[in-house]
Each structure stands twice: as C-alpha cells, then as structure tokens.
Tab-separated table of C-alpha atoms in Angstrom:
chain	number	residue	atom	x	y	z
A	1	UNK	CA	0.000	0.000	0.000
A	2	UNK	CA	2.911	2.211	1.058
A	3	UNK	CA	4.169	1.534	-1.932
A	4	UNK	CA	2.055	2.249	-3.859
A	5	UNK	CA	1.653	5.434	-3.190
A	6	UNK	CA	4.903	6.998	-3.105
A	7	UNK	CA	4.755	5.585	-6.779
A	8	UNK	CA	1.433	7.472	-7.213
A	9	UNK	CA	2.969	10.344	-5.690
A	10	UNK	CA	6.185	9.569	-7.866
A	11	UNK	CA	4.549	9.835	-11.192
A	12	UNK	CA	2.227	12.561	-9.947
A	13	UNK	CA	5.485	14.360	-9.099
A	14	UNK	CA	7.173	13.135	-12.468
A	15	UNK	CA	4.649	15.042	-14.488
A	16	UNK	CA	3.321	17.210	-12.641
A	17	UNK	CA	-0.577	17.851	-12.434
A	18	UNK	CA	-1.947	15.422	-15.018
A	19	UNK	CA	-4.176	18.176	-16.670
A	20	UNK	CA	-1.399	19.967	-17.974
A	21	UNK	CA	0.879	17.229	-18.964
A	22	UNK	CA	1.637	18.303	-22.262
A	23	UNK	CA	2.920	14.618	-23.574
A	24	UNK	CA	-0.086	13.135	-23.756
A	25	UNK	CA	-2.139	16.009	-25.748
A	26	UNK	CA	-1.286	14.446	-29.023
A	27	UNK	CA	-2.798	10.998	-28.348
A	28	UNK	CA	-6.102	12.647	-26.415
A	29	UNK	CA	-6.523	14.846	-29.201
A	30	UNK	CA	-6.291	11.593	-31.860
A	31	UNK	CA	-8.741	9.567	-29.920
A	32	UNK	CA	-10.826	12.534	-29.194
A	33	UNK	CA	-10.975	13.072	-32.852
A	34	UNK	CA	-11.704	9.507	-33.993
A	35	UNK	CA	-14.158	9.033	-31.543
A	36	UNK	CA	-15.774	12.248	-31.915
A	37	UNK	CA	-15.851	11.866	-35.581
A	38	UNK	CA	-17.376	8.777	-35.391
A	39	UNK	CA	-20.275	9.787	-32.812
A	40	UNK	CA	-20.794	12.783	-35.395
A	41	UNK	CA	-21.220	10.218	-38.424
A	42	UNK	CA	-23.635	8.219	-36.606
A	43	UNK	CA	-25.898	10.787	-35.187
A	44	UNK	CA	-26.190	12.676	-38.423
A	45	UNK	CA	-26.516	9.562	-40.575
A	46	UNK	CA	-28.011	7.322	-38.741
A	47	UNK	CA	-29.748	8.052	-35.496
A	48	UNK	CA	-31.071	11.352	-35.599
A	49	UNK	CA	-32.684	10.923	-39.477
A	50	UNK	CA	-34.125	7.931	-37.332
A	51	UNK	CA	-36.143	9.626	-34.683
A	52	UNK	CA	-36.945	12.460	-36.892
A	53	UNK	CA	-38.335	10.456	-39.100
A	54	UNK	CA	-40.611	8.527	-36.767
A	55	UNK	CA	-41.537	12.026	-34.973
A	56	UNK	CA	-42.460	13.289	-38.521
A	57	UNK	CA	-44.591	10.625	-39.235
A	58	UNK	CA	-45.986	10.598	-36.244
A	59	UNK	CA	-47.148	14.173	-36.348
A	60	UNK	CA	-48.553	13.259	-40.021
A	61	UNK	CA	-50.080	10.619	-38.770
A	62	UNK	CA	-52.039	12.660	-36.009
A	63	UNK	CA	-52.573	15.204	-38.528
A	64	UNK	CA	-54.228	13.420	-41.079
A	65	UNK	CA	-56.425	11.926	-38.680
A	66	UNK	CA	-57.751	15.023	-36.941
A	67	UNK	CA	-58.155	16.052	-40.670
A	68	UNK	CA	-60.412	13.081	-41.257
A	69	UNK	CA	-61.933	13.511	-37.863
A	70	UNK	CA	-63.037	17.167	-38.649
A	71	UNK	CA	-64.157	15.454	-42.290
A	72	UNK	CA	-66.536	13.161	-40.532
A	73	UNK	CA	-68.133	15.534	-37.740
A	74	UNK	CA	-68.666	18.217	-40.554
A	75	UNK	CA	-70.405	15.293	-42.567
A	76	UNK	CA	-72.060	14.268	-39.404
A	77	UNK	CA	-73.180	17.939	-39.295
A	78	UNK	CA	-74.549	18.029	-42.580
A	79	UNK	CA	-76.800	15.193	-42.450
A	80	UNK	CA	-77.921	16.339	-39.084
A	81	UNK	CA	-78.827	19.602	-40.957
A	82	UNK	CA	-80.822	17.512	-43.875
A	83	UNK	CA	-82.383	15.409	-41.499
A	84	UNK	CA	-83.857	18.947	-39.602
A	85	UNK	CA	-84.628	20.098	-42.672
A	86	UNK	CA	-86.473	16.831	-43.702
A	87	UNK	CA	-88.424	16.849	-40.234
A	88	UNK	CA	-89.140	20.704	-40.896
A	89	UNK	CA	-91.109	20.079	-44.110
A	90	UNK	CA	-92.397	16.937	-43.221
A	91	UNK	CA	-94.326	19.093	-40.422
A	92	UNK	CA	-95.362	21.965	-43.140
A	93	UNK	CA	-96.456	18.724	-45.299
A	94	UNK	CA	-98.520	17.276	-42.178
A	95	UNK	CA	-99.919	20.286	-41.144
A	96	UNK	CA	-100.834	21.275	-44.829
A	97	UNK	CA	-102.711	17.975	-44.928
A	98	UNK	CA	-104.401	17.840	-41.960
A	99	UNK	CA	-105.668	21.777	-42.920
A	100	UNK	CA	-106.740	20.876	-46.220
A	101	UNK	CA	-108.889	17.513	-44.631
A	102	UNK	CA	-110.261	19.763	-42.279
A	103	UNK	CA	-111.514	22.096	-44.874
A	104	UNK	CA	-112.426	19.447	-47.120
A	105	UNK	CA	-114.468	18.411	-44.730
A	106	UNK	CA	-115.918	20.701	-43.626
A	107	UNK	CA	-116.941	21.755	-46.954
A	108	UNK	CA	-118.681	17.836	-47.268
A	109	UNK	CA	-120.797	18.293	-44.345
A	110	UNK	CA	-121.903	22.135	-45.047
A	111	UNK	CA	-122.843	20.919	-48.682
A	112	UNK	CA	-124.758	18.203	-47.023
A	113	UNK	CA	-126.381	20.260	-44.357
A	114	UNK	CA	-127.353	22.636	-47.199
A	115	UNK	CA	-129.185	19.784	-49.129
A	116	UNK	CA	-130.756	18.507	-46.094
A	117	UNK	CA	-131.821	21.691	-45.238
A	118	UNK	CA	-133.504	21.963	-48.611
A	119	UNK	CA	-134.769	19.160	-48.644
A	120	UNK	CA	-136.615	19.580	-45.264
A	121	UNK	CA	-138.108	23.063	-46.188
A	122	UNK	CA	-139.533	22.029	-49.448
A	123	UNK	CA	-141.100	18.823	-47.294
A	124	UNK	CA	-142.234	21.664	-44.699
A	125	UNK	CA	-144.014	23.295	-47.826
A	126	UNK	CA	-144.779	20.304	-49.177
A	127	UNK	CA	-146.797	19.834	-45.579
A	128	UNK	CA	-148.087	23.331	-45.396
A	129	UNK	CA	-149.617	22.877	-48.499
A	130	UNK	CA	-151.825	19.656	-48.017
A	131	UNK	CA	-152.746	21.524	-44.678
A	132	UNK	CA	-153.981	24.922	-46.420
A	133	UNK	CA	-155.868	22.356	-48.898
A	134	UNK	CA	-157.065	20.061	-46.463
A	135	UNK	CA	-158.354	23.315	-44.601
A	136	UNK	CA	-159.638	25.144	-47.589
A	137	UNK	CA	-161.313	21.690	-48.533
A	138	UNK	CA	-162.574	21.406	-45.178
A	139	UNK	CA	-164.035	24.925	-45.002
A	140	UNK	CA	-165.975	24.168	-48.736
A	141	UNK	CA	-167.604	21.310	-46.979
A	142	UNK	CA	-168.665	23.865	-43.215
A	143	UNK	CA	-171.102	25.312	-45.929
A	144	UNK	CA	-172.429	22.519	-46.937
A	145	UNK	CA	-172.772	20.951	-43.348
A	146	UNK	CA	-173.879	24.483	-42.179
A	147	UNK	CA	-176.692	24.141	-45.239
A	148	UNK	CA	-177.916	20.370	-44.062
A	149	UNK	CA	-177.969	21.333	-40.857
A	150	UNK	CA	-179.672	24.280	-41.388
A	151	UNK	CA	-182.353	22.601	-42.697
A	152	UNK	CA	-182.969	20.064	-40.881
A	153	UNK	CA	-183.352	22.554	-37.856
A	154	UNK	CA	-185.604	24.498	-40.144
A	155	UNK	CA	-187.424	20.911	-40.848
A	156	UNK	CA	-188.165	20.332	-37.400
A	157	UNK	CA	-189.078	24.159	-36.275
A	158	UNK	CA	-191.415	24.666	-39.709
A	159	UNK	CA	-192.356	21.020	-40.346
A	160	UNK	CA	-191.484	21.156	-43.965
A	161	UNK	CA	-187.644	21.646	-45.744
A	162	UNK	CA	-187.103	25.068	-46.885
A	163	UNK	CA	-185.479	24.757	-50.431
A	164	UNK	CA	-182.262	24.439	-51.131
A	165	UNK	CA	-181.950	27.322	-52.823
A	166	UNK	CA	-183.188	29.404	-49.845
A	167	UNK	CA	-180.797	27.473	-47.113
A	168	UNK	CA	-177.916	27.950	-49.306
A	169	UNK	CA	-178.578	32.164	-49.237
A	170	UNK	CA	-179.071	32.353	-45.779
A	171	UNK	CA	-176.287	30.382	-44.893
A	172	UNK	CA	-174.229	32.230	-47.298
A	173	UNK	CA	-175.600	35.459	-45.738
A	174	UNK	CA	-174.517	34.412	-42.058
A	175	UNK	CA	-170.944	32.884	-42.988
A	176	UNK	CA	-170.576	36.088	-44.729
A	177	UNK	CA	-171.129	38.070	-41.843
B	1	UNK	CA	-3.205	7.594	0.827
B	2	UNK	CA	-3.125	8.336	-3.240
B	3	UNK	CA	-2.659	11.793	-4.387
B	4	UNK	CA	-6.428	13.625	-5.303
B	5	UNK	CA	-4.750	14.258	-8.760
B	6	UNK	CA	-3.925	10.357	-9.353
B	7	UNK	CA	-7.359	10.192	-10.707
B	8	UNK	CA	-6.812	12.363	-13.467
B	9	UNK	CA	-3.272	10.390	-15.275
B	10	UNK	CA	-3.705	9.118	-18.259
B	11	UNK	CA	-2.094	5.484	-18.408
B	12	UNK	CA	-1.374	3.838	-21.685
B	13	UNK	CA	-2.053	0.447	-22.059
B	14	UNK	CA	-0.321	-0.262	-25.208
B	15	UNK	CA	3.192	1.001	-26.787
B	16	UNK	CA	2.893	3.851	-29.359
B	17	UNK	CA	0.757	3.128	-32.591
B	18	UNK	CA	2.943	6.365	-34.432
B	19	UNK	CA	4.073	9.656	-33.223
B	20	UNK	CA	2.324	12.660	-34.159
B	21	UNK	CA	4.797	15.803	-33.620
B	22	UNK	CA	6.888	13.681	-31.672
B	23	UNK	CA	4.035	12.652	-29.093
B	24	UNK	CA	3.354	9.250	-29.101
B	25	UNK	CA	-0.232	7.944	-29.903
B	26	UNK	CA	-1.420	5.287	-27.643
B	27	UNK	CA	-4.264	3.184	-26.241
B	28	UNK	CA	-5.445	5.241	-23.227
B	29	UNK	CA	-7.781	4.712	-20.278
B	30	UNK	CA	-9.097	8.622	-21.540
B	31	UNK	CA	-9.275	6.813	-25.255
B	32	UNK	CA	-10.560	3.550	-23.892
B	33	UNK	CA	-13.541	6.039	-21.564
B	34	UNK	CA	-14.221	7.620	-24.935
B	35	UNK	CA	-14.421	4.615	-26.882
B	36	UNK	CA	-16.688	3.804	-24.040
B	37	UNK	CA	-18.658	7.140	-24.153
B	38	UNK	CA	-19.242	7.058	-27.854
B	39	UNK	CA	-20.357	3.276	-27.494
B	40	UNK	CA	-22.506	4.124	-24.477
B	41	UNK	CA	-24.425	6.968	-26.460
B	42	UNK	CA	-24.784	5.066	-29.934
B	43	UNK	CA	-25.729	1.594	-28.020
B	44	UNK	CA	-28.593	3.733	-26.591
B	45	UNK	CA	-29.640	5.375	-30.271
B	46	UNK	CA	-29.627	2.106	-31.613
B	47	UNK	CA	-31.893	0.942	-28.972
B	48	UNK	CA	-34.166	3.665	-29.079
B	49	UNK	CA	-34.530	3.740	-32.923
B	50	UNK	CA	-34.772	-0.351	-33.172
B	51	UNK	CA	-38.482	-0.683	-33.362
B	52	UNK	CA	-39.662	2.942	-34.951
B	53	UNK	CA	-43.068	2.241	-34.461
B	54	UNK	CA	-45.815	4.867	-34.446
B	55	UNK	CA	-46.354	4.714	-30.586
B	56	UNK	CA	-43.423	4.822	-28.879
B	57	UNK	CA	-41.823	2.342	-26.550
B	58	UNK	CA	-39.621	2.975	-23.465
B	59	UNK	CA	-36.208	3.517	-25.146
B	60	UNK	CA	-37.969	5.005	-28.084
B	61	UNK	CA	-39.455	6.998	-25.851
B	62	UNK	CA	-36.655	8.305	-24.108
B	63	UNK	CA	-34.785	8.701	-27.691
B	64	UNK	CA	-37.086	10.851	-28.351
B	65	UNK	CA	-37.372	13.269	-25.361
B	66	UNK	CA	-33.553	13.572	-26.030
B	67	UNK	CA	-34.378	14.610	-29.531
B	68	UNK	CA	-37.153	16.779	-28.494
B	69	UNK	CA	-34.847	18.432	-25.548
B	70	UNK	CA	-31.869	19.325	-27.839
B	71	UNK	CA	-34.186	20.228	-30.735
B	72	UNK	CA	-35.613	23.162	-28.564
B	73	UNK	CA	-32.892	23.890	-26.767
B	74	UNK	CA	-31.460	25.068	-29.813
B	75	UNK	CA	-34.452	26.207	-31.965
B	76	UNK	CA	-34.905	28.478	-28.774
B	77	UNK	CA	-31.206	30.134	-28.850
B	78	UNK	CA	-30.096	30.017	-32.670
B	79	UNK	CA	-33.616	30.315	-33.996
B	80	UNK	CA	-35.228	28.247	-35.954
B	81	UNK	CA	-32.211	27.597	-39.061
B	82	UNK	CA	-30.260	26.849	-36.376
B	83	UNK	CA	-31.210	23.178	-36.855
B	84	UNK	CA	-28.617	22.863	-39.316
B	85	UNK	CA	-26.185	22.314	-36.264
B	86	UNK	CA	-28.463	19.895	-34.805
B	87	UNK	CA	-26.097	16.862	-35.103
B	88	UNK	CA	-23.270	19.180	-34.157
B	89	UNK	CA	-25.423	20.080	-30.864
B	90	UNK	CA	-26.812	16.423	-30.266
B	91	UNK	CA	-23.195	15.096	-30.346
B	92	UNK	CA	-21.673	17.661	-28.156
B	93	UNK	CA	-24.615	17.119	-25.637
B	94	UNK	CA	-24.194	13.701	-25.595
B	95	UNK	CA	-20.643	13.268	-25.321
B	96	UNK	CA	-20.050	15.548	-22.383
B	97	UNK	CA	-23.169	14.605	-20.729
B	98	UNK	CA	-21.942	10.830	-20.573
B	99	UNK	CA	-18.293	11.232	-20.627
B	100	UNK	CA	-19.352	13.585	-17.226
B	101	UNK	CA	-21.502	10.750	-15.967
B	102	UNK	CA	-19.465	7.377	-16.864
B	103	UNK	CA	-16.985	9.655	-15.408
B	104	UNK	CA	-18.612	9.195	-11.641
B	105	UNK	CA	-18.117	5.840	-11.632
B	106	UNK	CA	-15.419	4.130	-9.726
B	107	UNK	CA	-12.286	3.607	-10.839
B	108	UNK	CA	-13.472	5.371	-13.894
B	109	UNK	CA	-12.040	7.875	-15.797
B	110	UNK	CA	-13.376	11.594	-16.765
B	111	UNK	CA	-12.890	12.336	-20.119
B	112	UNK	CA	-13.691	15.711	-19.650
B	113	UNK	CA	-11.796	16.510	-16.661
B	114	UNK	CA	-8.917	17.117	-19.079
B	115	UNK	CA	-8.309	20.317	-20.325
B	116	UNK	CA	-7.391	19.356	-23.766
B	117	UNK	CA	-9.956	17.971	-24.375
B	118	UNK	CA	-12.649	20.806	-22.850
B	119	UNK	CA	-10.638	23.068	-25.330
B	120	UNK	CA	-10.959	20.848	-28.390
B	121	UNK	CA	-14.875	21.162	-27.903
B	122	UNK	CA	-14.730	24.420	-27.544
B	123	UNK	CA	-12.391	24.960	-30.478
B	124	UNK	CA	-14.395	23.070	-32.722
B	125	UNK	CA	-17.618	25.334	-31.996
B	126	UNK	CA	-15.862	28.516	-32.159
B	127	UNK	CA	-14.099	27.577	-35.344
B	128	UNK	CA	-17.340	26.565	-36.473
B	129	UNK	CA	-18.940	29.855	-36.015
B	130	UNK	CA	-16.713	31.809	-37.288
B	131	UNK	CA	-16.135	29.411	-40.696
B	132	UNK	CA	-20.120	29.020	-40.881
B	133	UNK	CA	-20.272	32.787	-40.339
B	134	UNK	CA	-18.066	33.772	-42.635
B	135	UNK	CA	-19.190	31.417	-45.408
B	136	UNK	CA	-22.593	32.220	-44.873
B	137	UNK	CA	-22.587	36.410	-44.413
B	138	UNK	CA	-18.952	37.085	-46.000
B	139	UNK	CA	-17.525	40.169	-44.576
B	140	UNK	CA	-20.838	40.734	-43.054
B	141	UNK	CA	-20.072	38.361	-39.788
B	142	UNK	CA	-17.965	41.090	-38.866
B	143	UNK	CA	-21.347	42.855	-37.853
B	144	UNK	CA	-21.348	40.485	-34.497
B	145	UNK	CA	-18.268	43.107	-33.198
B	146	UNK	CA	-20.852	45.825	-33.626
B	147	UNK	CA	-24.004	45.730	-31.750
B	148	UNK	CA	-26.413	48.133	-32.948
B	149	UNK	CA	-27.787	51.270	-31.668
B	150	UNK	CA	-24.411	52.318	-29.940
B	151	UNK	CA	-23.843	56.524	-30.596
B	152	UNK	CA	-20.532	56.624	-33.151
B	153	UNK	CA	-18.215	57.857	-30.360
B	154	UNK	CA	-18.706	55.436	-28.229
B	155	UNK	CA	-18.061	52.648	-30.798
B	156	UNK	CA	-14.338	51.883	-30.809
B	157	UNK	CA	-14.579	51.239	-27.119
B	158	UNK	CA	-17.749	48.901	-27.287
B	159	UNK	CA	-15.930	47.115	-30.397
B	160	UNK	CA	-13.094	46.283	-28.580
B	161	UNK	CA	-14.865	45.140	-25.737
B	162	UNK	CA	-16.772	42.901	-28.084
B	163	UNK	CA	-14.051	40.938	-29.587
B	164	UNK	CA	-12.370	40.549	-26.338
B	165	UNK	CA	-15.463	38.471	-25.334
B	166	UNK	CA	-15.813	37.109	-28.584
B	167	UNK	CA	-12.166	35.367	-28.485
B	168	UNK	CA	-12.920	34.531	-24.523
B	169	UNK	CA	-15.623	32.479	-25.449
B	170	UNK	CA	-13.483	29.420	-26.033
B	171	UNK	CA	-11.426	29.741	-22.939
B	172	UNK	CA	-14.493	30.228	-20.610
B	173	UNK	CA	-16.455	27.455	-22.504
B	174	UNK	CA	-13.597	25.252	-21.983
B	175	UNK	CA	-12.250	25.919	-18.834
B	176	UNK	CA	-16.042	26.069	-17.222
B	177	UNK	CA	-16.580	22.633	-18.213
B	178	UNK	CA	-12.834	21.084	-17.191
B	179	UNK	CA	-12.578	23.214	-13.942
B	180	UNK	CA	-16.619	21.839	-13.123
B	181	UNK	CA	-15.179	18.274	-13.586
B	182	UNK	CA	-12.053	18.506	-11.760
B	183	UNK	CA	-13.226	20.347	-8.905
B	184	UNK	CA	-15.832	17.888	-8.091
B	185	UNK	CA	-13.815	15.126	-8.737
B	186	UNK	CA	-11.111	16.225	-6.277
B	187	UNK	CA	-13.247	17.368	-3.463
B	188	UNK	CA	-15.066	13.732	-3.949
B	189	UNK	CA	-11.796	12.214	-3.867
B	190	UNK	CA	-10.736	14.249	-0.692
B	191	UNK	CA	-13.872	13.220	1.559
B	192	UNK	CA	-13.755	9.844	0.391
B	193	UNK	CA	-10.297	9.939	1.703
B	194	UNK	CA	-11.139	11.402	4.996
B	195	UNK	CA	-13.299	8.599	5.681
B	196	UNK	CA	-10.511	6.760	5.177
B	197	UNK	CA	-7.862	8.339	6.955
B	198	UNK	CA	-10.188	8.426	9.703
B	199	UNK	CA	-10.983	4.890	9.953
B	200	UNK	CA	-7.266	4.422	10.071
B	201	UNK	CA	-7.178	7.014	13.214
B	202	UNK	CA	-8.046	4.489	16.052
B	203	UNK	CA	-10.570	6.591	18.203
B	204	UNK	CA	-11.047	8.929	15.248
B	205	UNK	CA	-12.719	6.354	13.566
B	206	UNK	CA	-15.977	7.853	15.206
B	207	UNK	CA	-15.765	10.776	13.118
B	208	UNK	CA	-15.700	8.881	10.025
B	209	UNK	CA	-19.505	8.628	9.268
B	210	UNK	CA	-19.298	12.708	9.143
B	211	UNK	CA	-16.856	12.913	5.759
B	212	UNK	CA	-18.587	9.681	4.321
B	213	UNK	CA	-22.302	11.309	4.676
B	214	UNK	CA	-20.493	14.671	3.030
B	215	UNK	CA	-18.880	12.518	0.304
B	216	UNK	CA	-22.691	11.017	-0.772
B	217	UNK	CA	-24.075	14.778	-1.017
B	218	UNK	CA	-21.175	15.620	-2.908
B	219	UNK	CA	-21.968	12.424	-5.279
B	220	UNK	CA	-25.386	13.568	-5.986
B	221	UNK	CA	-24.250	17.452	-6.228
B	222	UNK	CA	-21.632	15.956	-8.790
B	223	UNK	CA	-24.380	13.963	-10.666
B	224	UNK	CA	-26.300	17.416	-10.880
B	225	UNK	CA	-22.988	19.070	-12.487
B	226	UNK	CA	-22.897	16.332	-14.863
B	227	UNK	CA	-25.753	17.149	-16.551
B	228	UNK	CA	-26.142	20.475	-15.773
B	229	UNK	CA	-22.355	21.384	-17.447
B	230	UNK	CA	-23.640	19.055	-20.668
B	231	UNK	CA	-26.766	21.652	-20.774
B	232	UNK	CA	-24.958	24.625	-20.063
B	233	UNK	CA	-22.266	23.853	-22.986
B	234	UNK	CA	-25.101	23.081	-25.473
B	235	UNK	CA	-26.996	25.811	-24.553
B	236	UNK	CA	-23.787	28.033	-25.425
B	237	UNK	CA	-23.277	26.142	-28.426
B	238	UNK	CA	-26.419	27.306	-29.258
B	239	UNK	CA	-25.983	31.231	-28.377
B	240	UNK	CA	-22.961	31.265	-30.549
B	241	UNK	CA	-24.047	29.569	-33.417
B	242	UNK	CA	-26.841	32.353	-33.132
B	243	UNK	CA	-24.160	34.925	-34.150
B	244	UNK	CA	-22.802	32.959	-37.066
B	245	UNK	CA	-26.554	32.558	-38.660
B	246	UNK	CA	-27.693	36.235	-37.329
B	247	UNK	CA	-24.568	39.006	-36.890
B	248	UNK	CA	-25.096	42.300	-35.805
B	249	UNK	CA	-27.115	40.999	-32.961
C-alpha cells in the first residue's frame, strides 16, 4: 500500500498535475478526434434521421387523422342539418294535410247540411200545403154541413124543408157576416 | 493515501501506434472512456430507434425526449435555421453529458476533466462559427463586433470590448466545463479519503460517518454538475451559433 503510493505520488510528481501534462495532448486529441468523428457520423446519418423520421410521421399521422376527424363531424353535421330540414317540411307537409282535410271536410258536411236543409223546407211546404188544402177543402164542406144542418133545424121548427136554394142564401148570408 | 490528482493520469495500455509531432499515440484509459462514451451513447440510439413504431416504446421513448430536448434547446437560442447544427449540438450534448456521468463511476475515468480535451470542444464550436459565419454572411459576420444602436463615439470602445469576449468564449467554454469536472472530482476524492484516513485514526474512527455522509451529497451534487455542465455547454453552443446565422445581434 505504502508503496504504492509513493509511486502514485512519484509519477504525480514526475509530471506534474496530469491536466497539464503536455505529452499526452497528441494521443487525447487523436482519440478525441476519432471518436468524436465517429459519434458525429452516426448521429447525423443514422440516429437522428431515425427519430426524426418517426416524430415526422408521427405528427402526419395525427394530422391526417384530426383532418379526417373534422371530415366526418362536418359530414355528421350536414346530415344532421338535412335530417332537420327533412323533419321541418315533413311538419309543413302534415300540417298542410291535416288543414286541407279539415276544410275538405268541412266543406262535405256544409254541402250536405245545405241539401238537407232543402230538402226539409220544401217537405215543410210540401206539408203546409196539403194543410192549407185540407183546410180550404174542409171549409168548402162547413157550408155545406152548415146548409144540411140548417135545414134540418128548419125541418123540425117549420115542419117542412125550406129549399135548397133558400138554405144555401141564408147560410151564405150568415158565414158572410 | 493516493494523491487527489492520481485520478486524473492518463495510463497507456499499449506502446505507441505512431508519433504525431513527436508525441506518441497510444491506447489510453481517456481513449478507452471515450471509446466507451461514444459506445454508451450510440448503443442507446440504436436501442431507441430499433423498433420505430408509431407509438413509442420505453427507449424510443426516451430517444425521443432527447431529440425533443436538444431540438428546442437550440431552436430556442439560434432560432429556428439553427437546426442545421443539430447533429453538431446532439453530439456535443451527448458526449459531455456521458463522458461527465461514466466519469462518476469508480475507478473510472473523466474524459472531460482534461483540459485538452474541454478546449478541443470548444475549439471546434468557435471555429465553427466563425467558418459558418463567414461562409454564410462574407464580410458581413464582422457585424457580431458591432451591436447596434451604440452613438458613433462610443463605438471603438464597445468594439473592442466585443471581440475581447468574442475570443474569450473558447477559454471560458472550456475551462467552465474542465474546472466543473475537476473540482468535483477532487473534493469527492478528498472526503472519500477522509473517511478513510479516519478509519485508520483508532478513536477517530468515530468521526468517520461525518466525511462519508459529506462525500454522498457531494456524489449527488456531482451527478447534478454532470448534466447540468452538458446543458450549459449546449446551450452556449447554441448562443454562438446564433451569431454565425444572425450578426449584428
């Protein structure tokens, strides 16, 4: 151990502060050089081309899919518009419909009203009619009743029938009064 | 007890490949930690980038949040061109952060505790700048000496003052990250050697828990410097490349 290092302290001594030990620039500065050259080569030919590459893609990658992403939810968009604007008319369409039954309809049952209507006023006159007839008939036949029975109550007061002539003038005389 | 500095030799495990300048180049525990640094960082890419799929896995995941965390660290201080430096960033990032952190290991070495190596970084980013800024704007870069809005007398003094900080950048880039690494390193090594020493003491050996528990905050404070230093240099990376895509401020 002892040794050792006085011959640590021996070559430390020889050369002085190993730093500065101008023998051994030359062969630092060769492997330094190699080495370095070397770790240059391969980084800029090989392994940096490498990553960048994959990190390129990458971001292309990501990029063309948010692209197609965006594609889709603006066609998702679009049909969402057509199918509003599909429901939209579809309602004008239903409502036009159920308007135009309505007045259709409507129209049906005021034309039929109208024609029953008709129809029961000229049965009304229809009935008026055979009343006024039946009446006026009836009132031709209060003369002649009034005439039969006139004489017959002259028949039983007098004892004889007046004549027919007579009845009828007197009747006529007190209907006419 | 070894020296605090023992830690920081460089030992060479094999007998010179060449000489360059009349240094010799060897196999190095700082090459063999680098080596180890650059295998560390690229094992992990490989991992993350393995599967690629479209939703991420754990080591994908984490690849990425290392992309995504350099990315804007500098798209937020060079602007948005600044991206051309990306790799330049990512590898600077990467290499200090786990040269730093392989670095707190035991018996490891720390890379970046040298400062040769601190000033090579730094060299290369400042040398980029200024080649990138003058390839880029031509005589135009020269506009990052002169901020604008400054009253014409006042100029020669601000100028000067400008390119004074321009040329410290390197040295404070450097030295910020090697005297971070060093510091910490030594202080660790020093408590850790308390405890030691301490146990060694006979009735002293009480008073060992006290360094020990000081040596485990100092781990996780050096843990924080780790990463933090990695940041701070690519964040800085990032300012000055600014000024070589944007001069004049």
């Amino acid at each position: 151990m002892a040794e050792a290092v006085k011959t640590g302290a021996e070559v430390a001594h020889e050369v002085g502060f190993p730093p500065f030990n101008a023998e051994t620039f030359a062969s630092q500065l060769f492997w330094l050089a190699l080495t370095f050259a070397f770790l240059y080569w391969f980084v800029s030919k090989i392994a940096l081309p490498r990553i960048g590459s994959v990190i390129d893609e990458r971001r292309q990658r990501i990029d063309t899919n948010l692209a197609e992403a965006a594609g889709l939810k603006a066609k998702a968009e679009e049909a969402l518009a057509a199918y509003e604007t599909g429901l939209a008319s579809a309602k004008v369409n239903a409502r036009a419909i159920a308007e135009e039954t309505r007045a259709r309809l409507a129209g049906e049952s005021e034309a039929r009203r109208k024609v029953l209507e008709q129809e029961l006023s000229s049965r009304i006159a229809d009935a008026e009619k055979a009343i006024a007839d039946t009446k006026t008939q009836a009132l031709g036949h209060v003369g002649e009743i009034a005439s039969d029975a006139a004489s017959a109550i002259v028949e039983r007061l007098l004892g004889s029938a007046p004549t027919a002539v007579d009845v009828d003038k007197a009747v006529k005389s007190a209907l006419d009064r | 007890m070894a020296s605090p500095t023992e830690q920081f030799e460089i030992r060479h495990f094999s007998d010179p490949f060449f000489y360059i300048g009349g240094s010799p180049i060897t196999f190095t525990n700082s090459a063999m930690f680098m080596v180890l640094t650059v295998a560390v960082i690229a094992g992990f890419l490989l991992l993350a980038t393995s599967s690629r799929s479209i939703v991420p896995g754990r080591w994908q995941n984490a690849g990425e949040l290392l992309y995504e965390f350099v990315a804007d660290t500098l798209r937020q201080s060079a602007g948005k061109d600044g991206l051309v430096f990306f790799p330049l960033v990512f590898s600077l990032f990467t290499f200090i952060l786990v040269a730093n952190l392989l670095g707190l290991l035991p018996y490891s070495f720390t890379v970046t505790s040298h400062i040769i190596v601190t000033a090579a970084l730094s060299l290369l980013v400042i040398l980029t700048v200024i080649g990138y800024g003058v390839a880029k704007n031509g005589v135009k870069f020269l506009n990052v000496f002169v901020p604008s809005g400054v009253p014409g007398w006042l100029l020669p003094l601000i100028v000067a003052i400008e390119v004074v900080s321009f040329f410290s950048r390197p040295v404070s880039l450097s030295v910020r990250l090697f005297a971070n690494l060093l510091a910490g390193h030594i202080a660790l090594k020093i408590f850790a050697g308390f405890v030691a020493a301490l146990l060694a003491g006979g009735v002293a050996a009480v008073l060992s828990p006290l360094p020990l528990v000081f040596t485990v905050a100092i781990v996780a404070l050096e843990v924080l410097v780790a990463v933090l230093q990695a940041y701070v240099f690519a964040v800085l990376t990032s300012l000055y490349l600014h000024d070589a895509l944007h001069p004049g401020h």
